[in-house]
């Protein structure tokens, strides 16, 4: 933990912006898809897509915010890319 505190936050905002705005949007859409799949099983069929749709900004905005606190831009892109691959892999496995 001490290592992370001592690291300087880099000013490479182009790659952090790409990670937050593009990859974060992709990740939030995957999260909304998980919410919709859950909602189809537990909620009314008409309510589940609305819940998924309106959950996108609640997932998207914190992902943008967090991207700028990752120390280096390439780390942000790598972390968000790996999370996207995992999320869409699980999503494809669920939808089969």
PDB file of C-alpha atoms in Angstrom:
ATOM      1  CA  UNK A   1       0.000   0.000   0.000  1.00  0.00           C
ATOM      2  CA  UNK A   2       2.886   2.324   0.751  1.00  0.00           C
ATOM      3  CA  UNK A   3       4.138   1.849  -2.814  1.00  0.00           C
ATOM      4  CA  UNK A   4       0.845   3.057  -4.291  1.00  0.00           C
ATOM      5  CA  UNK A   5       0.785   6.153  -2.098  1.00  0.00           C
ATOM      6  CA  UNK A   6       4.330   7.123  -3.055  1.00  0.00           C
ATOM      7  CA  UNK A   7       3.681   6.829  -6.792  1.00  0.00           C
ATOM      8  CA  UNK A   8       3.161  10.133  -8.570  1.00  0.00           C
ATOM      9  CA  UNK A   9       0.031  10.490 -10.651  1.00  0.00           C
ATOM     10  CA  UNK A  10       1.161  11.066 -14.231  1.00  0.00           C
ATOM     11  CA  UNK A  11      -0.250  13.765 -16.455  1.00  0.00           C
ATOM     12  CA  UNK A  12      -0.869  11.540 -19.504  1.00  0.00           C
ATOM     13  CA  UNK A  13      -4.502  12.496 -19.709  1.00  0.00           C
ATOM     14  CA  UNK A  14      -5.043  11.353 -23.302  1.00  0.00           C
ATOM     15  CA  UNK A  15      -4.753   7.687 -22.449  1.00  0.00           C
ATOM     16  CA  UNK A  16      -6.606   8.126 -19.166  1.00  0.00           C
ATOM     17  CA  UNK A  17      -9.409   9.905 -21.022  1.00  0.00           C
ATOM     18  CA  UNK A  18      -9.569   7.084 -23.571  1.00  0.00           C
ATOM     19  CA  UNK A  19      -9.725   4.522 -20.788  1.00  0.00           C
ATOM     20  CA  UNK A  20     -12.369   6.387 -18.839  1.00  0.00           C
ATOM     21  CA  UNK A  21     -14.598   7.660 -21.620  1.00  0.00           C
ATOM     22  CA  UNK A  22     -14.452   4.836 -24.189  1.00  0.00           C
ATOM     23  CA  UNK A  23     -13.537   1.716 -22.239  1.00  0.00           C
ATOM     24  CA  UNK A  24     -15.538   2.936 -19.240  1.00  0.00           C
ATOM     25  CA  UNK A  25     -18.630   3.301 -21.410  1.00  0.00           C
ATOM     26  CA  UNK A  26     -18.144  -0.199 -22.758  1.00  0.00           C
ATOM     27  CA  UNK A  27     -17.747  -1.563 -19.242  1.00  0.00           C
ATOM     28  CA  UNK A  28     -20.811   0.273 -17.959  1.00  0.00           C
ATOM     29  CA  UNK A  29     -22.901  -1.126 -20.827  1.00  0.00           C
ATOM     30  CA  UNK A  30     -21.737  -4.617 -19.862  1.00  0.00           C
ATOM     31  CA  UNK A  31     -22.698  -3.899 -16.258  1.00  0.00           C
ATOM     32  CA  UNK A  32     -26.106  -2.663 -17.389  1.00  0.00           C
ATOM     33  CA  UNK A  33     -26.522  -5.886 -19.355  1.00  0.00           C
ATOM     34  CA  UNK A  34     -25.856  -7.894 -16.190  1.00  0.00           C
ATOM     35  CA  UNK A  35     -28.472  -5.834 -14.365  1.00  0.00           C
ATOM     36  CA  UNK A  36     -30.956  -6.403 -17.191  1.00  0.00           C
ATOM     37  CA  UNK A  37     -30.338 -10.164 -17.200  1.00  0.00           C
ATOM     38  CA  UNK A  38     -30.830 -10.231 -13.423  1.00  0.00           C
ATOM     39  CA  UNK A  39     -33.942  -8.067 -13.738  1.00  0.00           C
ATOM     40  CA  UNK A  40     -35.526 -10.349 -16.311  1.00  0.00           C
ATOM     41  CA  UNK A  41     -35.449 -13.166 -13.766  1.00  0.00           C
ATOM     42  CA  UNK A  42     -36.522 -11.205 -10.689  1.00  0.00           C
ATOM     43  CA  UNK A  43     -38.565  -8.214 -11.875  1.00  0.00           C
ATOM     44  CA  UNK A  44     -41.377  -7.467 -14.264  1.00  0.00           C
ATOM     45  CA  UNK A  45     -40.367  -8.068 -17.902  1.00  0.00           C
ATOM     46  CA  UNK A  46     -41.152  -4.449 -18.829  1.00  0.00           C
ATOM     47  CA  UNK A  47     -39.170  -2.987 -15.921  1.00  0.00           C
ATOM     48  CA  UNK A  48     -35.900  -4.911 -16.426  1.00  0.00           C
ATOM     49  CA  UNK A  49     -34.725  -3.110 -19.611  1.00  0.00           C
ATOM     50  CA  UNK A  50     -35.520   0.271 -18.064  1.00  0.00           C
ATOM     51  CA  UNK A  51     -33.536  -0.584 -14.945  1.00  0.00           C
ATOM     52  CA  UNK A  52     -30.590  -1.645 -17.099  1.00  0.00           C
ATOM     53  CA  UNK A  53     -30.808   1.460 -19.275  1.00  0.00           C
ATOM     54  CA  UNK A  54     -30.957   3.886 -16.364  1.00  0.00           C
ATOM     55  CA  UNK A  55     -28.097   2.155 -14.550  1.00  0.00           C
ATOM     56  CA  UNK A  56     -25.584   3.082 -17.278  1.00  0.00           C
ATOM     57  CA  UNK A  57     -24.843   6.622 -15.983  1.00  0.00           C
ATOM     58  CA  UNK A  58     -24.560   5.361 -12.407  1.00  0.00           C
ATOM     59  CA  UNK A  59     -21.869   2.927 -13.535  1.00  0.00           C
ATOM     60  CA  UNK A  60     -20.264   5.151 -16.196  1.00  0.00           C
ATOM     61  CA  UNK A  61     -19.541   8.293 -14.198  1.00  0.00           C
ATOM     62  CA  UNK A  62     -17.570   6.602 -11.390  1.00  0.00           C
ATOM     63  CA  UNK A  63     -15.551   4.702 -14.009  1.00  0.00           C
ATOM     64  CA  UNK A  64     -14.567   7.993 -15.656  1.00  0.00           C
ATOM     65  CA  UNK A  65     -13.666   9.445 -12.264  1.00  0.00           C
ATOM     66  CA  UNK A  66     -11.557   6.437 -11.241  1.00  0.00           C
ATOM     67  CA  UNK A  67      -9.579   6.407 -14.511  1.00  0.00           C
ATOM     68  CA  UNK A  68      -7.843   9.671 -13.648  1.00  0.00           C
ATOM     69  CA  UNK A  69      -6.628   8.306 -10.312  1.00  0.00           C
ATOM     70  CA  UNK A  70      -4.772   5.368 -11.851  1.00  0.00           C
ATOM     71  CA  UNK A  71      -1.079   6.344 -11.772  1.00  0.00           C
ATOM     72  CA  UNK A  72      -0.244   5.880 -15.480  1.00  0.00           C
ATOM     73  CA  UNK A  73      -2.348   6.036 -18.602  1.00  0.00           C
ATOM     74  CA  UNK A  74      -1.237   2.703 -20.001  1.00  0.00           C
ATOM     75  CA  UNK A  75      -2.176   1.064 -16.699  1.00  0.00           C
ATOM     76  CA  UNK A  76      -5.655   2.578 -16.936  1.00  0.00           C
ATOM     77  CA  UNK A  77      -6.073   1.281 -20.483  1.00  0.00           C
ATOM     78  CA  UNK A  78      -4.788  -2.153 -19.472  1.00  0.00           C
ATOM     79  CA  UNK A  79      -7.014  -2.411 -16.387  1.00  0.00           C
ATOM     80  CA  UNK A  80     -10.140  -1.269 -18.218  1.00  0.00           C
ATOM     81  CA  UNK A  81      -9.375  -3.536 -21.194  1.00  0.00           C
ATOM     82  CA  UNK A  82      -8.952  -6.583 -18.963  1.00  0.00           C
ATOM     83  CA  UNK A  83     -12.160  -5.738 -17.084  1.00  0.00           C
ATOM     84  CA  UNK A  84     -13.991  -5.368 -20.406  1.00  0.00           C
ATOM     85  CA  UNK A  85     -12.717  -8.736 -21.628  1.00  0.00           C
ATOM     86  CA  UNK A  86     -13.785 -10.414 -18.402  1.00  0.00           C
ATOM     87  CA  UNK A  87     -17.192  -8.729 -18.341  1.00  0.00           C
ATOM     88  CA  UNK A  88     -18.030  -9.485 -21.964  1.00  0.00           C
ATOM     89  CA  UNK A  89     -16.686 -13.023 -21.641  1.00  0.00           C
ATOM     90  CA  UNK A  90     -18.997 -13.700 -18.712  1.00  0.00           C
ATOM     91  CA  UNK A  91     -21.851 -11.945 -20.502  1.00  0.00           C
ATOM     92  CA  UNK A  92     -21.411 -14.102 -23.608  1.00  0.00           C
ATOM     93  CA  UNK A  93     -21.221 -17.229 -21.465  1.00  0.00           C
ATOM     94  CA  UNK A  94     -24.460 -16.290 -19.700  1.00  0.00           C
ATOM     95  CA  UNK A  95     -26.320 -15.518 -22.886  1.00  0.00           C
ATOM     96  CA  UNK A  96     -24.815 -18.560 -24.637  1.00  0.00           C
TER      97      UNK A  96
END
